[in-house]
mmCIF file of C-alpha atoms in Angstrom:
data_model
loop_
_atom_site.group_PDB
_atom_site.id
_atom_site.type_symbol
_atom_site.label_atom_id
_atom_site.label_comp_id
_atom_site.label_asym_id
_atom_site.label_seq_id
_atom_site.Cartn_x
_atom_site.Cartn_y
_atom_site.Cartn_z
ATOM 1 C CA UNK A 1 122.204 105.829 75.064
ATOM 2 C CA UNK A 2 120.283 107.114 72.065
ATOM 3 C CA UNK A 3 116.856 107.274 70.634
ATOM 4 C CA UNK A 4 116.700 107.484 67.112
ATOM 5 C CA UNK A 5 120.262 109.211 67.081
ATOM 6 C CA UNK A 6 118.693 111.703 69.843
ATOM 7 C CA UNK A 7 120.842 111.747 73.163
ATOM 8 C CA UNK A 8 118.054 110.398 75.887
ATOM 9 C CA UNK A 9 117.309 112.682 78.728
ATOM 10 C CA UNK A 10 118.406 111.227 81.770
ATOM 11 C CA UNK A 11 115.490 111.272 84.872
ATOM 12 C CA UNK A 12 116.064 110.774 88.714
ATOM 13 C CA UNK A 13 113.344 109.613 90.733
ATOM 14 C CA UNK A 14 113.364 109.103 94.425
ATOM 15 C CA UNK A 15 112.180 106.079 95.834
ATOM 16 C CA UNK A 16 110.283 106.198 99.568
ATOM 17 C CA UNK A 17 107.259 108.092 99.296
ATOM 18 C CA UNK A 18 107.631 108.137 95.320
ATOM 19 C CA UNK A 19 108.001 104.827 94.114
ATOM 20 C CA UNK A 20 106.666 103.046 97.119
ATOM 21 C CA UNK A 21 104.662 104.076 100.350
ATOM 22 C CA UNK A 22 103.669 103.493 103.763
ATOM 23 C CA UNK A 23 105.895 101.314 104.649
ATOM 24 C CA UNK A 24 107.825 102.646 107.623
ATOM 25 C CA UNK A 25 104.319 104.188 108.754
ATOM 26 C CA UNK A 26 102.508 100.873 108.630
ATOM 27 C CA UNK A 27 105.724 99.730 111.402
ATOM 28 C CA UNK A 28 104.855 102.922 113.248
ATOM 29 C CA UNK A 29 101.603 102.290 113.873
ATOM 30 C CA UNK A 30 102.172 99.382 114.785
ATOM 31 C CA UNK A 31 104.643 100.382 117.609
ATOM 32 C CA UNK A 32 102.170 102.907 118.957
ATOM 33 C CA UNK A 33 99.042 101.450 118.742
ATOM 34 C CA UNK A 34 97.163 103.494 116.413
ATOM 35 C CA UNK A 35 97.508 105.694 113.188
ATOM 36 C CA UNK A 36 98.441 109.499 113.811
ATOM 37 C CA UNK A 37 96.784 111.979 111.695
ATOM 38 C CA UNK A 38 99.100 112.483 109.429
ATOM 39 C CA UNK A 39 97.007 115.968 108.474
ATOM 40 C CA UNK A 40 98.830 117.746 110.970
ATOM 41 C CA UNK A 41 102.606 116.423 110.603
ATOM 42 C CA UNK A 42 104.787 118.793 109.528
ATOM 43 C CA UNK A 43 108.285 116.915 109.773
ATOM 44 C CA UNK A 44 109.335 115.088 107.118
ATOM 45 C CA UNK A 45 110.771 112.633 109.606
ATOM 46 C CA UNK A 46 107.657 111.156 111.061
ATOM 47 C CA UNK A 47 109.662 109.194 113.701
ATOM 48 C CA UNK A 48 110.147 112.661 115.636
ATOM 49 C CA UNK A 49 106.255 112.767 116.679
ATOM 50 C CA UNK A 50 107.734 109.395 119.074
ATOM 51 C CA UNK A 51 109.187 112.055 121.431
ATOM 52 C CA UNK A 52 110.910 110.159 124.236
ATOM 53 C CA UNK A 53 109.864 106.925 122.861
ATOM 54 C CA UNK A 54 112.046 107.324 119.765
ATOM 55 C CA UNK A 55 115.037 104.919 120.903
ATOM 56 C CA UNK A 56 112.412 102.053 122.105
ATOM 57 C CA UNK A 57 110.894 102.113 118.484
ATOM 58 C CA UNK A 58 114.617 101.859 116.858
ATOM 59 C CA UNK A 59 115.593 98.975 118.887
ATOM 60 C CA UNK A 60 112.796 97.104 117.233
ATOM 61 C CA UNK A 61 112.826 98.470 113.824
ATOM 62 C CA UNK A 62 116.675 98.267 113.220
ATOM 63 C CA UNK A 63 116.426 94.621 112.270
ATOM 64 C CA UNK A 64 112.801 94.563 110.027
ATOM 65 C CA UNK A 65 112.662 94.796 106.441
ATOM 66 C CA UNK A 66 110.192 97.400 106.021
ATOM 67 C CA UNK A 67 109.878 96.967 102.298
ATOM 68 C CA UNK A 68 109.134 92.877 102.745
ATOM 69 C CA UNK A 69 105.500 93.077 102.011
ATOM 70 C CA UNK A 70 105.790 96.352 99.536
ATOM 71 C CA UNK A 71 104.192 97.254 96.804
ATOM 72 C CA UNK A 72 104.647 99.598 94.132
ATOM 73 C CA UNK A 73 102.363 102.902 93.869
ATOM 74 C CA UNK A 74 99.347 102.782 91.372
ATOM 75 C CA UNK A 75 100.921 102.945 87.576
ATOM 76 C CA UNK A 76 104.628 103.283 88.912
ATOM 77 C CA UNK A 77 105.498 100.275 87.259
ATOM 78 C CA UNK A 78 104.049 100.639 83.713
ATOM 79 C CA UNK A 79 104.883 104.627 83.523
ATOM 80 C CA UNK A 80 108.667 103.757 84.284
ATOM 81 C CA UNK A 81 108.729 101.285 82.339
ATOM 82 C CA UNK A 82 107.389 103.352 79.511
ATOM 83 C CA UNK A 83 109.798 106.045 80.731
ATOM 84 C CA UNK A 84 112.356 103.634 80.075
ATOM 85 C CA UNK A 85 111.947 103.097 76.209
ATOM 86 C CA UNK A 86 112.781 107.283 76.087
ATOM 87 C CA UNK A 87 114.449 108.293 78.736
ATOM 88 C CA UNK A 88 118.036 106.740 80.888
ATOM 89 C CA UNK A 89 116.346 106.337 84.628
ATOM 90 C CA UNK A 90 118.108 106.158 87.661
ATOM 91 C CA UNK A 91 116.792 105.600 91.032
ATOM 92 C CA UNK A 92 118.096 107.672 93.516
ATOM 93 C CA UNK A 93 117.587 106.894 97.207
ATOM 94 C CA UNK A 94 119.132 107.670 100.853
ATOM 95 C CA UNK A 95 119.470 104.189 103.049
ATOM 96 C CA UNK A 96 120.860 106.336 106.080
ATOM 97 C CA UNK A 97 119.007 105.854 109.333
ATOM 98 C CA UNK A 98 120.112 108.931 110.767
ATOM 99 C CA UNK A 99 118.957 107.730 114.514
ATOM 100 C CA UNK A 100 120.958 103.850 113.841
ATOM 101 C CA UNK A 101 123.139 104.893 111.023
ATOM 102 C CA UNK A 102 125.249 101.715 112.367
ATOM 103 C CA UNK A 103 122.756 99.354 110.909
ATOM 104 C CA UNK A 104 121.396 101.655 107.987
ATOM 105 C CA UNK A 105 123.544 98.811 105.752
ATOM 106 C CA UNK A 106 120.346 96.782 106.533
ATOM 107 C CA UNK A 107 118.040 98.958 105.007
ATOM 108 C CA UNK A 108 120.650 99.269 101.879
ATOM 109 C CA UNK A 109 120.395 95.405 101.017
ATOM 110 C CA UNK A 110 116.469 95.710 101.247
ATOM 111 C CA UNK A 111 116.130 98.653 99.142
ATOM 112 C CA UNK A 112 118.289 97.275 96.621
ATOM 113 C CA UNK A 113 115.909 93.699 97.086
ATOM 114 C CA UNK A 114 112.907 95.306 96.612
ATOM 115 C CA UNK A 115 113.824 97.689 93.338
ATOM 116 C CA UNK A 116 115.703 94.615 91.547
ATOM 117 C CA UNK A 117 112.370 92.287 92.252
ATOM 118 C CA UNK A 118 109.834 94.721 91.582
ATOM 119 C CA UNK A 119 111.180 96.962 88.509
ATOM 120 C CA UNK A 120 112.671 94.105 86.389
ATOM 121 C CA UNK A 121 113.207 96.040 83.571
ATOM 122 C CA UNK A 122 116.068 98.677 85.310
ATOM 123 C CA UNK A 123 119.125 97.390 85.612
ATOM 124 C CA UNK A 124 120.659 97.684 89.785
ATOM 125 C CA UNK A 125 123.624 99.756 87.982
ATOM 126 C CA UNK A 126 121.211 102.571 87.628
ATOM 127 C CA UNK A 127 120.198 102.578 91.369
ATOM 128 C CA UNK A 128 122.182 105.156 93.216
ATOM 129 C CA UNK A 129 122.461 105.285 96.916
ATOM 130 C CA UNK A 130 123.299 107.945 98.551
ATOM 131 C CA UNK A 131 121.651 110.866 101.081
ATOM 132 C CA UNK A 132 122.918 113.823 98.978
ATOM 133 C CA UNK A 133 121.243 114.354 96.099
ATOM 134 C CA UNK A 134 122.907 117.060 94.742
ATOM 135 C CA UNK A 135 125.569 115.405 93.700
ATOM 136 C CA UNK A 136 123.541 113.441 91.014
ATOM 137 C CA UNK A 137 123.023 115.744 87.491
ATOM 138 C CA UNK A 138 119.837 114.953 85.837
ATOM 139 C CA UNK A 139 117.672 116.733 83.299
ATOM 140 C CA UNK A 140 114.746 115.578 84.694
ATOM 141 C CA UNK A 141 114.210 114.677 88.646
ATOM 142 C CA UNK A 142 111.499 113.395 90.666
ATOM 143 C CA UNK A 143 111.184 113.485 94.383
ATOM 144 C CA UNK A 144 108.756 114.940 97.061
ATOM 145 C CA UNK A 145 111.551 116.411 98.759
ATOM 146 C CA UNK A 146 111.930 119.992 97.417
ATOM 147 C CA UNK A 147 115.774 120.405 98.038
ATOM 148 C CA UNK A 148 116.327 116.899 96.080
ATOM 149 C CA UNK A 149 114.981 118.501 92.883
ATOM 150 C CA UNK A 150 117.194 121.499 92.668
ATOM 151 C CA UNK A 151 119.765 121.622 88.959
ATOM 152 C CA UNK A 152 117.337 119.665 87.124
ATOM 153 C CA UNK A 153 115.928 120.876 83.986
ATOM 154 C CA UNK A 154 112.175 119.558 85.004
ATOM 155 C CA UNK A 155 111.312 119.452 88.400
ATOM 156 C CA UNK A 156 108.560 117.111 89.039
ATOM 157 C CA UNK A 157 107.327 117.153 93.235
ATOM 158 C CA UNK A 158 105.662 114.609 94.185
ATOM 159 C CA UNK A 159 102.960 115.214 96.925
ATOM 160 C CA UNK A 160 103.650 114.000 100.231
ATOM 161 C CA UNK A 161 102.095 114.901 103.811
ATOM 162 C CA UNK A 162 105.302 116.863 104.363
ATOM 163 C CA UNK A 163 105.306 119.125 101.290
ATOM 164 C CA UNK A 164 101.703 118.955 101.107
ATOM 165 C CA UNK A 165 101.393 123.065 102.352
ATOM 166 C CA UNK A 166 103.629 124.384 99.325
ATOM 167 C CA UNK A 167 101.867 127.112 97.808
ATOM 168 C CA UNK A 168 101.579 127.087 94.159
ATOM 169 C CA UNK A 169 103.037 130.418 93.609
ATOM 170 C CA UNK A 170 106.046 129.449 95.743
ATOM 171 C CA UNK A 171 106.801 126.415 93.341
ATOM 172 C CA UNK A 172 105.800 128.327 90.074
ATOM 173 C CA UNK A 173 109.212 130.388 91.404
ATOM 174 C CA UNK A 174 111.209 127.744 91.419
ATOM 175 C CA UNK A 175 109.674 126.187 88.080
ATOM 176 C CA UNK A 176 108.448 122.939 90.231
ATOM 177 C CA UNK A 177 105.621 121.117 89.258
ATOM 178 C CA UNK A 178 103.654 119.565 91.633
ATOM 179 C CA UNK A 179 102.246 115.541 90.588
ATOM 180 C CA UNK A 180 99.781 113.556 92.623
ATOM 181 C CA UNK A 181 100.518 110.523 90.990
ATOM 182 C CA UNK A 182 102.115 108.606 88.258
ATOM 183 C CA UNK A 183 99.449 109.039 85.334
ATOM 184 C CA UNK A 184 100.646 112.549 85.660
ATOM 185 C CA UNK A 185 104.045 111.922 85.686
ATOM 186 C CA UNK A 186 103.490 110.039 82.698
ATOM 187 C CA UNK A 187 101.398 112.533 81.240
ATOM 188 C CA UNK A 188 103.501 115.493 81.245
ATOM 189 C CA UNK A 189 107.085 113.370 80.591
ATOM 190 C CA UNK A 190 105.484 110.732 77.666
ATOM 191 C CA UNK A 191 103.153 113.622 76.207
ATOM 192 C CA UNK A 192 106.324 116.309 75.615
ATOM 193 C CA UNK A 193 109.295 114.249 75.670
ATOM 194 C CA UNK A 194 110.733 116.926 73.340
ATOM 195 C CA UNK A 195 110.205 120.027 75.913
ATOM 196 C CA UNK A 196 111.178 117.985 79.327
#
């Protein structure tokens, strides 16, 4: 794919916690009974605060569709789709339950629901599923998981509770950039589309 006889860059962006949020969280807090400060999680698997309670919270979740009343973040959907005049997108995101990877084909067929309803203007053959990243070559990738960003030309992180304690300094290393939201996404990938 070309723009005006220019190869396009090709971009990667993650999907849970990127695209979309709070989703599985909402569910959680609804199992326990009230919202844990998510200030002082660490993991990037929240489940693991459910200690011993863990396998009582699966049973229940393995058959919900936790992206049935989703929504898109604030200017995800007109950034991408402005993305998508200049740059080849792909959506890249891992399905795997690791706790009920048995019925992790469940969350597959919602995932794939929610990002053919919602971004109408990607076609599905530019979703990729899968839980290693790595394997995908981008110039550009987007992701709030650091280890999901590595090979790329432009590393965009996107703030999450889990990565959230990065220092500066330690991303400047590893040229990341660090993006709050998606006007700065769009800012820094629509305003040099030439140096990305």
């Amino acid at each position: 794919m070309k723009e005006s006889g220019i190869q396009m860059k090709t971009i990667m962006v993650d999907m849970d916690d990127v695209i979309t949020y709070g989703n599985f969280t909402a569910i959680l807090e609804d199992f326990l009974g009230y919202k844990p400060n998510y200030e002082n999680i660490k993991t990037y698997y929240i489940q693991d605060i459910l200690g011993d309670r863990k396998e009582d919270f699966f049973k229940k979740f393995k058959d919900m569709d936790m992206y049935e009343n989703a929504t898109l973040l604030p200017d995800c959907y007109n950034v991408l789709k402005e993305l998508n005049k200049h740059y080849k997108i792909h959506i890249c995101t891992d399905y795997i339950w690791r706790e009920i990877i048995k019925f992790a084909g469940n969350n597959l067929k919602n995932k794939y629901n929610f990002l053919y309803e919602k971004l109408d203007f990607l076609e599905p053959k530019n979703y990729i599923f899968t839980a290693d990243k790595s394997i995908v070559n981008c110039d550009i990738k987007i992701d709030d998981k650091l280890c999901n960003i590595k090979g790329a030309e432009t590393k965009l992180l996107f703030t999450a509770w889990h990565n959230k304690d990065l220092k500066k300094e330690e991303l400047d290393n590893q040229n990341v950039i660090r993006v709050n939201n998606w006007k700065e996404i769009g800012e820094i990938l629509l305003n040099n589309k030439e140096k990305c």
